[in-house]
Amino acid sequence: MGDITLFGLPISLGTMMYQALIFTILVFILKKLVFKKLVGVLDSRKQHIENQLQLTEQYKRDAEKNLELSAEVLIQARKDAREIMKHSENEAKLILLDAKAEAKEILKEVKEESFRSRSFMHKDSKGA
C-alpha cells in the first residue's frame, strides 16, 4: 500500500489499517472481559448507595418521630410535675392548718390546765 502526505506528514495506510484492526480487537476483548464486570461493579455500587440513601431517609423519619414523641413526653412530664407541685402545696397547706389547729388545741388545754393548777394552788393556800 502506498504512503500519502497529509498536511505535510507522511501517513502509511498499511500501518493505519493494522492499528485500526488491533484497536478493534482490543475493544472487543475489553468489552467481553472487562466492561461487563466493570459495569456490574458500578451497578452494584449504585444499588448499594441507593439502599444507603433510603436507609438514611428512614432513619431521618424515625429520628423526627422520636423527637416529636420526646417533645410530647416532656410536655406531659412538665404537666404532671405542675400537678404534683399543686397537690403537694395543697397538702402542705392542709398539714399546716391541721398543725396550727392542733397547736391551738394544745395551747388551750395548757391554759386550762394552768388555770386549774392556779385555782387549786390558790384554794390550797387559802385553806392552809
GROMACS .gro file of N, CA, C and O in nm:
model
  512
    1MET      N    1   0.084  -0.117   0.000
    1MET     CA    2   0.000   0.000   0.000
    1MET      C    3   0.088   0.123   0.000
    1MET      O    4   0.203   0.117   0.041
    2GLY      N    5   0.028   0.230  -0.036
    2GLY     CA    6   0.108   0.349  -0.056
    2GLY      C    7   0.104   0.444   0.062
    2GLY      O    8   0.018   0.436   0.146
    3ASP      N    9   0.201   0.529   0.059
    3ASP     CA   10   0.205   0.633   0.161
    3ASP      C   11   0.144   0.759   0.102
    3ASP      O   12   0.159   0.788  -0.015
    4ILE      N   13   0.076   0.833   0.189
    4ILE     CA   14   0.021   0.962   0.146
    4ILE      C   15   0.073   1.070   0.240
    4ILE      O   16   0.119   1.041   0.351
    5THR      N   17   0.062   1.190   0.196
    5THR     CA   18   0.108   1.302   0.278
    5THR      C   19  -0.013   1.389   0.307
    5THR      O   20  -0.085   1.433   0.217
    6LEU      N   21  -0.034   1.413   0.433
    6LEU     CA   22  -0.148   1.495   0.475
    6LEU      C   23  -0.095   1.604   0.565
    6LEU      O   24  -0.032   1.577   0.670
    7PHE      N   25  -0.115   1.729   0.526
    7PHE     CA   26  -0.064   1.845   0.599
    7PHE      C   27   0.087   1.835   0.618
    7PHE      O   28   0.141   1.872   0.722
    8GLY      N   29   0.150   1.778   0.526
    8GLY     CA   30   0.294   1.769   0.528
    8GLY      C   31   0.346   1.653   0.612
    8GLY      O   32   0.466   1.641   0.634
    9LEU      N   33   0.259   1.564   0.658
    9LEU     CA   34   0.301   1.449   0.739
    9LEU      C   35   0.283   1.322   0.657
    9LEU      O   36   0.178   1.300   0.596
   10PRO      N   37   0.384   1.235   0.656
   10PRO     CA   38   0.369   1.111   0.580
   10PRO      C   39   0.282   1.011   0.658
   10PRO      O   40   0.300   0.992   0.778
   11ILE      N   41   0.185   0.951   0.594
   11ILE     CA   42   0.093   0.856   0.656
   11ILE      C   43   0.100   0.726   0.576
   11ILE      O   44   0.084   0.724   0.454
   12SER      N   45   0.122   0.615   0.648
   12SER     CA   46   0.127   0.484   0.585
   12SER      C   47  -0.009   0.419   0.603
   12SER      O   48  -0.053   0.393   0.714
   13LEU      N   49  -0.078   0.389   0.494
   13LEU     CA   50  -0.212   0.332   0.501
   13LEU      C   51  -0.208   0.191   0.561
   13LEU      O   52  -0.298   0.152   0.633
   14GLY      N   53  -0.107   0.114   0.533
   14GLY     CA   54  -0.096  -0.023   0.587
   14GLY      C   55  -0.086  -0.020   0.738
   14GLY      O   56  -0.152  -0.098   0.808
   15THR      N   57  -0.003   0.068   0.791
   15THR     CA   58   0.013   0.079   0.936
   15THR      C   59  -0.117   0.128   1.000
   15THR      O   60  -0.157   0.082   1.106
   16MET      N   61  -0.184   0.221   0.933
   16MET     CA   62  -0.307   0.275   0.987
   16MET      C   63  -0.415   0.166   0.993
   16MET      O   64  -0.487   0.154   1.092
   17MET      N   65  -0.426   0.080   0.890
   17MET     CA   66  -0.524  -0.028   0.891
   17MET      C   67  -0.487  -0.132   0.997
   17MET      O   68  -0.576  -0.185   1.066
   18TYR      N   69  -0.360  -0.163   1.008
   18TYR     CA   70  -0.313  -0.257   1.110
   18TYR      C   71  -0.349  -0.205   1.249
   18TYR      O   72  -0.399  -0.279   1.333
   19GLN      N   73  -0.325  -0.078   1.277
   19GLN     CA   74  -0.357  -0.020   1.408
   19GLN      C   75  -0.508  -0.019   1.432
   19GLN      O   76  -0.554  -0.045   1.543
   20ALA      N   77  -0.587   0.007   1.329
   20ALA     CA   78  -0.733   0.006   1.342
   20ALA      C   79  -0.781  -0.134   1.376
   20ALA      O   80  -0.870  -0.152   1.461
   21LEU      N   81  -0.724  -0.236   1.310
   21LEU     CA   82  -0.761  -0.375   1.339
   21LEU      C   83  -0.724  -0.413   1.482
   21LEU      O   84  -0.806  -0.471   1.554
   22ILE      N   85  -0.604  -0.379   1.526
   22ILE     CA   86  -0.559  -0.409   1.662
   22ILE      C   87  -0.649  -0.337   1.764
   22ILE      O   88  -0.689  -0.395   1.864
   23PHE      N   89  -0.682  -0.212   1.734
   23PHE     CA   90  -0.767  -0.134   1.825
   23PHE      C   91  -0.906  -0.198   1.835
   23PHE      O   92  -0.961  -0.211   1.944
   24THR      N   93  -0.961  -0.243   1.723
   24THR     CA   94  -1.093  -0.307   1.723
   24THR      C   95  -1.090  -0.436   1.803
   24THR      O   96  -1.181  -0.464   1.881
   25ILE      N   97  -0.986  -0.517   1.785
   25ILE     CA   98  -0.973  -0.642   1.861
   25ILE      C   99  -0.959  -0.612   2.010
   25ILE      O  100  -1.021  -0.677   2.095
   26LEU      N  101  -0.882  -0.510   2.045
   26LEU     CA  102  -0.864  -0.472   2.185
   26LEU      C  103  -0.997  -0.428   2.248
   26LEU      O  104  -1.030  -0.469   2.359
   27VAL      N  105  -1.073  -0.347   2.176
   27VAL     CA  106  -1.204  -0.301   2.226
   27VAL      C  107  -1.296  -0.421   2.245
   27VAL      O  108  -1.368  -0.431   2.346
   28PHE      N  109  -1.296  -0.515   2.148
   28PHE     CA  110  -1.381  -0.634   2.158
   28PHE      C  111  -1.343  -0.717   2.282
   28PHE      O  112  -1.429  -0.761   2.357
   29ILE      N  113  -1.212  -0.739   2.303
   29ILE     CA  114  -1.166  -0.817   2.419
   29ILE      C  115  -1.204  -0.745   2.550
   29ILE      O  116  -1.253  -0.807   2.645
   30LEU      N  117  -1.181  -0.614   2.553
   30LEU     CA  118  -1.217  -0.539   2.673
   30LEU      C  119  -1.367  -0.544   2.700
   30LEU      O  120  -1.410  -0.556   2.815
   31LYS      N  121  -1.447  -0.535   2.592
   31LYS     CA  122  -1.591  -0.541   2.607
   31LYS      C  123  -1.634  -0.676   2.663
   31LYS      O  124  -1.719  -0.682   2.752
   32LYS      N  125  -1.577  -0.783   2.614
   32LYS     CA  126  -1.615  -0.918   2.659
   32LYS      C  127  -1.566  -0.947   2.800
   32LYS      O  128  -1.637  -1.009   2.880
   33LEU      N  129  -1.445  -0.907   2.834
   33LEU     CA  130  -1.386  -0.947   2.961
   33LEU      C  131  -1.397  -0.843   3.073
   33LEU      O  132  -1.424  -0.878   3.187
   34VAL      N  133  -1.375  -0.719   3.041
   34VAL     CA  134  -1.361  -0.618   3.146
   34VAL      C  135  -1.488  -0.534   3.166
   34VAL      O  136  -1.531  -0.513   3.278
   35PHE      N  137  -1.546  -0.487   3.058
   35PHE     CA  138  -1.656  -0.392   3.070
   35PHE      C  139  -1.777  -0.451   3.141
   35PHE      O  140  -1.843  -0.382   3.220
   36LYS      N  141  -1.808  -0.579   3.117
   36LYS     CA  142  -1.923  -0.641   3.184
   36LYS      C  143  -1.900  -0.643   3.335
   36LYS      O  144  -1.990  -0.611   3.413
   37LYS      N  145  -1.779  -0.683   3.375
   37LYS     CA  146  -1.750  -0.687   3.519
   37LYS      C  147  -1.749  -0.546   3.578
   37LYS      O  148  -1.801  -0.522   3.687
   38LEU      N  149  -1.690  -0.453   3.503
   38LEU     CA  150  -1.683  -0.314   3.549
   38LEU      C  151  -1.824  -0.255   3.563
   38LEU      O  152  -1.855  -0.190   3.663
   39VAL      N  153  -1.908  -0.279   3.463
   39VAL     CA  154  -2.046  -0.230   3.469
   39VAL      C  155  -2.120  -0.297   3.584
   39VAL      O  156  -2.197  -0.233   3.656
   40GLY      N  157  -2.095  -0.426   3.605
   40GLY     CA  158  -2.158  -0.496   3.718
   40GLY      C  159  -2.117  -0.437   3.851
   40GLY      O  160  -2.200  -0.417   3.940
   41VAL      N  161  -1.988  -0.410   3.866
   41VAL     CA  162  -1.939  -0.349   3.990
   41VAL      C  163  -2.000  -0.211   4.009
   41VAL      O  164  -2.044  -0.175   4.119
   42LEU      N  165  -2.006  -0.132   3.904
   42LEU     CA  166  -2.064   0.002   3.913
   42LEU      C  167  -2.213  -0.003   3.945
   42LEU      O  168  -2.263   0.076   4.024
   43ASP      N  169  -2.284  -0.100   3.883
   43ASP     CA  170  -2.426  -0.114   3.913
   43ASP      C  171  -2.449  -0.156   4.058
   43ASP      O  172  -2.539  -0.106   4.125
   44SER      N  173  -2.366  -0.249   4.105
   44SER     CA  174  -2.382  -0.293   4.245
   44SER      C  175  -2.349  -0.179   4.340
   44SER      O  176  -2.415  -0.161   4.442
   45ARG      N  177  -2.249  -0.099   4.307
   45ARG     CA  178  -2.215   0.019   4.389
   45ARG      C  179  -2.329   0.119   4.389
   45ARG      O  180  -2.366   0.176   4.493
   46LYS      N  181  -2.388   0.142   4.273
   46LYS     CA  182  -2.501   0.233   4.262
   46LYS      C  183  -2.618   0.183   4.347
   46LYS      O  184  -2.680   0.261   4.420
   47GLN      N  185  -2.646   0.054   4.341
   47GLN     CA  186  -2.755  -0.005   4.419
   47GLN      C  187  -2.726   0.009   4.568
   47GLN      O  188  -2.815   0.042   4.647
   48HIS      N  189  -2.603  -0.014   4.608
   48HIS     CA  190  -2.563  -0.001   4.748
   48HIS      C  191  -2.583   0.143   4.796
   48HIS      O  192  -2.636   0.167   4.905
   49ILE      N  193  -2.544   0.239   4.714
   49ILE     CA  194  -2.559   0.380   4.751
   49ILE      C  195  -2.707   0.416   4.762
   49ILE      O  196  -2.749   0.485   4.856
   50GLU      N  197  -2.790   0.367   4.669
   50GLU     CA  198  -2.934   0.394   4.675
   50GLU      C  199  -2.994   0.334   4.802
   50GLU      O  200  -3.077   0.397   4.868
   51ASN      N  201  -2.952   0.211   4.836
   51ASN     CA  202  -3.001   0.148   4.959
   51ASN      C  203  -2.961   0.229   5.082
   51ASN      O  204  -3.041   0.247   5.175
   52GLN      N  205  -2.838   0.277   5.082
   52GLN     CA  206  -2.791   0.357   5.195
   52GLN      C  207  -2.869   0.488   5.206
   52GLN      O  208  -2.902   0.533   5.316
   53LEU      N  209  -2.900   0.550   5.092
   53LEU     CA  210  -2.980   0.673   5.094
   53LEU      C  211  -3.121   0.647   5.146
   53LEU      O  212  -3.174   0.726   5.225
   54GLN      N  213  -3.181   0.535   5.103
   54GLN     CA  214  -3.314   0.500   5.154
   54GLN      C  215  -3.310   0.474   5.304
   54GLN      O  216  -3.398   0.517   5.378
   55LEU      N  217  -3.206   0.403   5.348
   55LEU     CA  218  -3.190   0.376   5.490
   55LEU      C  219  -3.171   0.506   5.568
   55LEU      O  220  -3.228   0.524   5.676
   56THR      N  221  -3.095   0.597   5.512
   56THR     CA  222  -3.073   0.726   5.576
   56THR      C  223  -3.204   0.804   5.589
   56THR      O  224  -3.232   0.863   5.693
   57GLU      N  225  -3.284   0.801   5.484
   57GLU     CA  226  -3.415   0.867   5.489
   57GLU      C  227  -3.504   0.805   5.594
   57GLU      O  228  -3.573   0.874   5.669
   58GLN      N  229  -3.501   0.672   5.604
   58GLN     CA  230  -3.582   0.604   5.705
   58GLN      C  231  -3.535   0.643   5.845
   58GLN      O  232  -3.617   0.671   5.932
   59TYR      N  233  -3.404   0.645   5.866
   59TYR     CA  234  -3.351   0.685   5.997
   59TYR      C  235  -3.389   0.829   6.029
   59TYR      O  236  -3.419   0.863   6.143
   60LYS      N  237  -3.388   0.913   5.927
   60LYS     CA  238  -3.426   1.053   5.947
   60LYS      C  239  -3.573   1.062   5.990
   60LYS      O  240  -3.606   1.136   6.083
   61ARG      N  241  -3.660   0.988   5.921
   61ARG     CA  242  -3.803   0.988   5.959
   61ARG      C  243  -3.821   0.935   6.101
   61ARG      O  244  -3.898   0.990   6.179
   62ASP      N  245  -3.749   0.826   6.133
   62ASP     CA  246  -3.758   0.770   6.268
   62ASP      C  247  -3.709   0.870   6.372
   62ASP      O  248  -3.770   0.883   6.479
   63ALA      N  249  -3.602   0.940   6.341
   63ALA     CA  250  -3.549   1.039   6.435
   63ALA      C  251  -3.649   1.153   6.456
   63ALA      O  252  -3.668   1.199   6.569
   64GLU      N  253  -3.715   1.196   6.349
   64GLU     CA  254  -3.815   1.301   6.361
   64GLU      C  255  -3.933   1.254   6.446
   64GLU      O  256  -3.982   1.328   6.531
   65LYS      N  257  -3.977   1.129   6.425
   65LYS     CA  258  -4.086   1.074   6.506
   65LYS      C  259  -4.045   1.066   6.652
   65LYS      O  260  -4.121   1.101   6.742
   66ASN      N  261  -3.922   1.020   6.677
   66ASN     CA  262  -3.873   1.010   6.814
   66ASN      C  263  -3.862   1.147   6.879
   66ASN      O  264  -3.889   1.162   6.999
   67LEU      N  265  -3.822   1.246   6.802
   67LEU     CA  266  -3.812   1.382   6.854
   67LEU      C  267  -3.950   1.435   6.892
   67LEU      O  268  -3.967   1.494   6.998
   68GLU      N  269  -4.049   1.411   6.805
   68GLU     CA  270  -4.185   1.453   6.836
   68GLU      C  271  -4.237   1.381   6.960
   68GLU      O  272  -4.299   1.442   7.048
   69LEU      N  273  -4.210   1.251   6.968
   69LEU     CA  274  -4.254   1.173   7.083
   69LEU      C  275  -4.186   1.223   7.211
   69LEU      O  276  -4.250   1.237   7.315
   70SER      N  277  -4.058   1.253   7.201
   70SER     CA  278  -3.985   1.305   7.317
   70SER      C  279  -4.042   1.439   7.362
   70SER      O  280  -4.054   1.465   7.481
   71ALA      N  281  -4.076   1.523   7.266
   71ALA     CA  282  -4.135   1.653   7.299
   71ALA      C  283  -4.268   1.634   7.369
   71ALA      O  284  -4.298   1.702   7.469
   72GLU      N  285  -4.350   1.540   7.320
   72GLU     CA  286  -4.479   1.513   7.385
   72GLU      C  287  -4.459   1.459   7.525
   72GLU      O  288  -4.529   1.499   7.619
   73VAL      N  289  -4.363   1.369   7.542
   73VAL     CA  290  -4.336   1.313   7.674
   73VAL      C  291  -4.287   1.422   7.769
   73VAL      O  292  -4.328   1.428   7.886
   74LEU      N  293  -4.203   1.511   7.719
   74LEU     CA  294  -4.152   1.621   7.801
   74LEU      C  295  -4.266   1.714   7.843
   74LEU      O  296  -4.274   1.755   7.959
   75ILE      N  297  -4.355   1.747   7.750
   75ILE     CA  298  -4.470   1.832   7.783
   75ILE      C  299  -4.556   1.764   7.888
   75ILE      O  300  -4.599   1.828   7.986
   76GLN      N  301  -4.581   1.635   7.871
   76GLN     CA  302  -4.663   1.562   7.968
   76GLN      C  303  -4.594   1.556   8.104
   76GLN      O  304  -4.658   1.570   8.208
   77ALA      N  305  -4.462   1.537   8.104
   77ALA     CA  306  -4.388   1.531   8.230
   77ALA      C  307  -4.394   1.665   8.302
   77ALA      O  308  -4.411   1.669   8.425
   78ARG      N  309  -4.382   1.773   8.228
   78ARG     CA  310  -4.393   1.906   8.290
   78ARG      C  311  -4.532   1.929   8.347
   78ARG      O  312  -4.548   1.984   8.455
   79LYS      N  313  -4.633   1.886   8.272
   79LYS     CA  314  -4.771   1.899   8.318
   79LYS      C  315  -4.791   1.818   8.446
   79LYS      O  316  -4.850   1.868   8.544
   80ASP      N  317  -4.741   1.695   8.446
   80ASP     CA  318  -4.751   1.610   8.566
   80ASP      C  319  -4.677   1.672   8.683
   80ASP      O  320  -4.725   1.668   8.797
   81ALA      N  321  -4.561   1.730   8.656
   81ALA     CA  322  -4.483   1.792   8.763
   81ALA      C  323  -4.559   1.910   8.823
   81ALA      O  324  -4.560   1.929   8.946
   82ARG      N  325  -4.625   1.991   8.737
   82ARG     CA  326  -4.704   2.103   8.788
   82ARG      C  327  -4.819   2.053   8.875
   82ARG      O  328  -4.847   2.110   8.981
   83GLU      N  329  -4.885   1.946   8.830
   83GLU     CA  330  -4.995   1.889   8.908
   83GLU      C  331  -4.945   1.837   9.043
   83GLU      O  332  -5.010   1.858   9.147
   84ILE      N  333  -4.831   1.771   9.041
   84ILE     CA  334  -4.775   1.719   9.166
   84ILE      C  335  -4.739   1.834   9.259
   84ILE      O  336  -4.765   1.827   9.380
   85MET      N  337  -4.682   1.941   9.204
   85MET     CA  338  -4.647   2.058   9.286
   85MET      C  339  -4.773   2.119   9.347
   85MET      O  340  -4.775   2.152   9.466
   86LYS      N  341  -4.879   2.136   9.268
   86LYS     CA  342  -5.004   2.192   9.320
   86LYS      C  343  -5.060   2.102   9.430
   86LYS      O  344  -5.103   2.149   9.535
   87HIS      N  345  -5.060   1.974   9.404
   87HIS     CA  346  -5.112   1.878   9.502
   87HIS      C  347  -5.028   1.884   9.631
   87HIS      O  348  -5.082   1.883   9.741
   88SER      N  349  -4.897   1.891   9.614
   88SER     CA  350  -4.809   1.897   9.731
   88SER      C  351  -4.830   2.025   9.809
   88SER      O  352  -4.832   2.024   9.933
   89GLU      N  353  -4.846   2.137   9.738
   89GLU     CA  354  -4.870   2.263   9.806
   89GLU      C  355  -5.001   2.259   9.883
   89GLU      O  356  -5.008   2.303   9.998
   90ASN      N  357  -5.106   2.204   9.819
   90ASN     CA  358  -5.235   2.193   9.887
   90ASN      C  359  -5.225   2.103  10.011
   90ASN      O  360  -5.279   2.135  10.117
   91GLU      N  361  -5.154   1.993   9.995
   91GLU     CA  362  -5.138   1.902  10.108
   91GLU      C  363  -5.057   1.967  10.218
   91GLU      O  364  -5.086   1.951  10.338
   92ALA      N  365  -4.953   2.043  10.181
   92ALA     CA  366  -4.872   2.113  10.280
   92ALA      C  367  -4.957   2.215  10.355
   92ALA      O  368  -4.946   2.230  10.478
   93LYS      N  369  -5.045   2.287  10.283
   93LYS     CA  370  -5.134   2.384  10.347
   93LYS      C  371  -5.227   2.314  10.446
   93LYS      O  372  -5.250   2.363  10.558
   94LEU      N  373  -5.281   2.200  10.404
   94LEU     CA  374  -5.371   2.125  10.493
   94LEU      C  375  -5.296   2.078  10.618
   94LEU      O  376  -5.348   2.087  10.729
   95ILE      N  377  -5.177   2.027  10.598
   95ILE     CA  378  -5.097   1.980  10.713
   95ILE      C  379  -5.066   2.097  10.805
   95ILE      O  380  -5.075   2.084  10.928
   96LEU      N  381  -5.033   2.212  10.748
   96LEU     CA  382  -5.002   2.331  10.827
   96LEU      C  383  -5.126   2.376  10.904
   96LEU      O  384  -5.117   2.410  11.023
   97LEU      N  385  -5.242   2.376  10.839
   97LEU     CA  386  -5.366   2.414  10.908
   97LEU      C  387  -5.397   2.317  11.021
   97LEU      O  388  -5.437   2.358  11.131
   98ASP      N  389  -5.380   2.188  10.994
   98ASP     CA  390  -5.403   2.088  11.098
   98ASP      C  391  -5.306   2.109  11.214
   98ASP      O  392  -5.345   2.099  11.332
   99ALA      N  393  -5.179   2.136  11.181
   99ALA     CA  394  -5.080   2.157  11.287
   99ALA      C  395  -5.113   2.281  11.368
   99ALA      O  396  -5.102   2.280  11.492
  100LYS      N  397  -5.159   2.388  11.303
  100LYS     CA  398  -5.197   2.509  11.375
  100LYS      C  399  -5.317   2.483  11.464
  100LYS      O  400  -5.320   2.528  11.580
  101ALA      N  401  -5.414   2.411  11.409
  101ALA     CA  402  -5.533   2.379  11.489
  101ALA      C  403  -5.495   2.294  11.609
  101ALA      O  404  -5.542   2.316  11.722
  102GLU      N  405  -5.407   2.197  11.587
  102GLU     CA  406  -5.362   2.111  11.697
  102GLU      C  407  -5.283   2.191  11.799
  102GLU      O  408  -5.299   2.172  11.920
  103ALA      N  409  -5.200   2.284  11.749
  103ALA     CA  410  -5.123   2.368  11.840
  103ALA      C  411  -5.215   2.456  11.923
  103ALA      O  412  -5.195   2.474  12.044
  104LYS      N  413  -5.320   2.511  11.861
  104LYS     CA  414  -5.418   2.592  11.934
  104LYS      C  415  -5.489   2.508  12.040
  104LYS      O  416  -5.512   2.555  12.152
  105GLU      N  417  -5.521   2.387  12.002
  105GLU     CA  418  -5.590   2.297  12.096
  105GLU      C  419  -5.499   2.265  12.214
  105GLU      O  420  -5.542   2.268  12.330
  106ILE      N  421  -5.373   2.236  12.184
  106ILE     CA  422  -5.277   2.206  12.290
  106ILE      C  423  -5.258   2.329  12.378
  106ILE      O  424  -5.256   2.319  12.503
  107LEU      N  425  -5.247   2.446  12.318
  107LEU     CA  426  -5.231   2.570  12.394
  107LEU      C  427  -5.353   2.595  12.482
  107LEU      O  428  -5.340   2.635  12.599
  108LYS      N  429  -5.468   2.568  12.427
  108LYS     CA  430  -5.593   2.585  12.503
  108LYS      C  431  -5.595   2.490  12.623
  108LYS      O  432  -5.628   2.529  12.735
  109GLU      N  433  -5.554   2.365  12.598
  109GLU     CA  434  -5.550   2.267  12.707
  109GLU      C  435  -5.448   2.308  12.813
  109GLU      O  436  -5.473   2.294  12.933
  110VAL      N  437  -5.334   2.357  12.768
  110VAL     CA  438  -5.230   2.400  12.863
  110VAL      C  439  -5.280   2.517  12.946
  110VAL      O  440  -5.259   2.523  13.069
  111LYS      N  441  -5.349   2.612  12.882
  111LYS     CA  442  -5.402   2.726  12.957
  111LYS      C  443  -5.507   2.681  13.059
  111LYS      O  444  -5.509   2.729  13.172
  112GLU      N  445  -5.593   2.588  13.015
  112GLU     CA  446  -5.694   2.537  13.107
  112GLU      C  447  -5.629   2.464  13.224
  112GLU      O  448  -5.668   2.481  13.341
  113GLU      N  449  -5.529   2.384  13.195
  113GLU     CA  450  -5.457   2.310  13.299
  113GLU      C  451  -5.387   2.407  13.393
  113GLU      O  452  -5.389   2.389  13.515
  114SER      N  453  -5.328   2.510  13.336
  114SER     CA  454  -5.260   2.611  13.416
  114SER      C  455  -5.359   2.684  13.505
  114SER      O  456  -5.334   2.711  13.622
  115PHE      N  457  -5.475   2.715  13.447
  115PHE     CA  458  -5.579   2.783  13.525
  115PHE      C  459  -5.628   2.694  13.638
  115PHE      O  460  -5.645   2.738  13.751
  116ARG      N  461  -5.645   2.566  13.609
  116ARG     CA  462  -5.688   2.471  13.714
  116ARG      C  463  -5.580   2.459  13.822
  116ARG      O  464  -5.611   2.452  13.941
  117SER      N  465  -5.456   2.457  13.780
  117SER     CA  466  -5.347   2.448  13.877
  117SER      C  467  -5.344   2.570  13.967
  117SER      O  468  -5.326   2.559  14.089
  118ARG      N  469  -5.360   2.684  13.906
  118ARG     CA  470  -5.359   2.807  13.986
  118ARG      C  471  -5.477   2.809  14.082
  118ARG      O  472  -5.465   2.850  14.198
  119SER      N  473  -5.593   2.765  14.029
  119SER     CA  474  -5.711   2.763  14.115
  119SER      C  475  -5.689   2.666  14.230
  119SER      O  476  -5.723   2.695  14.346
  120PHE      N  477  -5.632   2.551  14.199
  120PHE     CA  478  -5.606   2.452  14.304
  120PHE      C  479  -5.503   2.503  14.403
  120PHE      O  480  -5.518   2.487  14.523
  121MET      N  481  -5.396   2.569  14.349
  121MET     CA  482  -5.293   2.626  14.436
  121MET      C  483  -5.351   2.739  14.520
  121MET      O  484  -5.317   2.755  14.636
  122HIS      N  485  -5.438   2.815  14.461
  122HIS     CA  486  -5.498   2.925  14.532
  122HIS      C  487  -5.589   2.874  14.643
  122HIS      O  488  -5.592   2.928  14.754
  123LYS      N  489  -5.664   2.767  14.618
  123LYS     CA  490  -5.751   2.708  14.719
  123LYS      C  491  -5.666   2.647  14.831
  123LYS      O  492  -5.703   2.654  14.946
  124ASP      N  493  -5.555   2.587  14.795
  124ASP     CA  494  -5.466   2.527  14.895
  124ASP      C  495  -5.405   2.632  14.986
  124ASP      O  496  -5.393   2.613  15.106
  125SER      N  497  -5.365   2.741  14.925
  125SER     CA  498  -5.301   2.843  15.005
  125SER      C  499  -5.403   2.913  15.098
  125SER      O  500  -5.368   2.954  15.206
  126LYS      N  501  -5.527   2.923  15.061
  126LYS     CA  502  -5.629   2.982  15.148
  126LYS      C  503  -5.668   2.883  15.256
  126LYS      O  504  -5.695   2.923  15.368
  127GLY      N  505  -5.675   2.762  15.221
  127GLY     CA  506  -5.718   2.659  15.317
  127GLY      C  507  -5.609   2.624  15.415
  127GLY      O  508  -5.636   2.576  15.525
  128ALA      N  509  -5.488   2.651  15.391
  128ALA     CA  510  -5.383   2.611  15.481
  128ALA      C  511  -5.356   2.709  15.586
  128ALA      O  512  -5.379   2.795  15.640
   0.00000   0.00000   0.00000
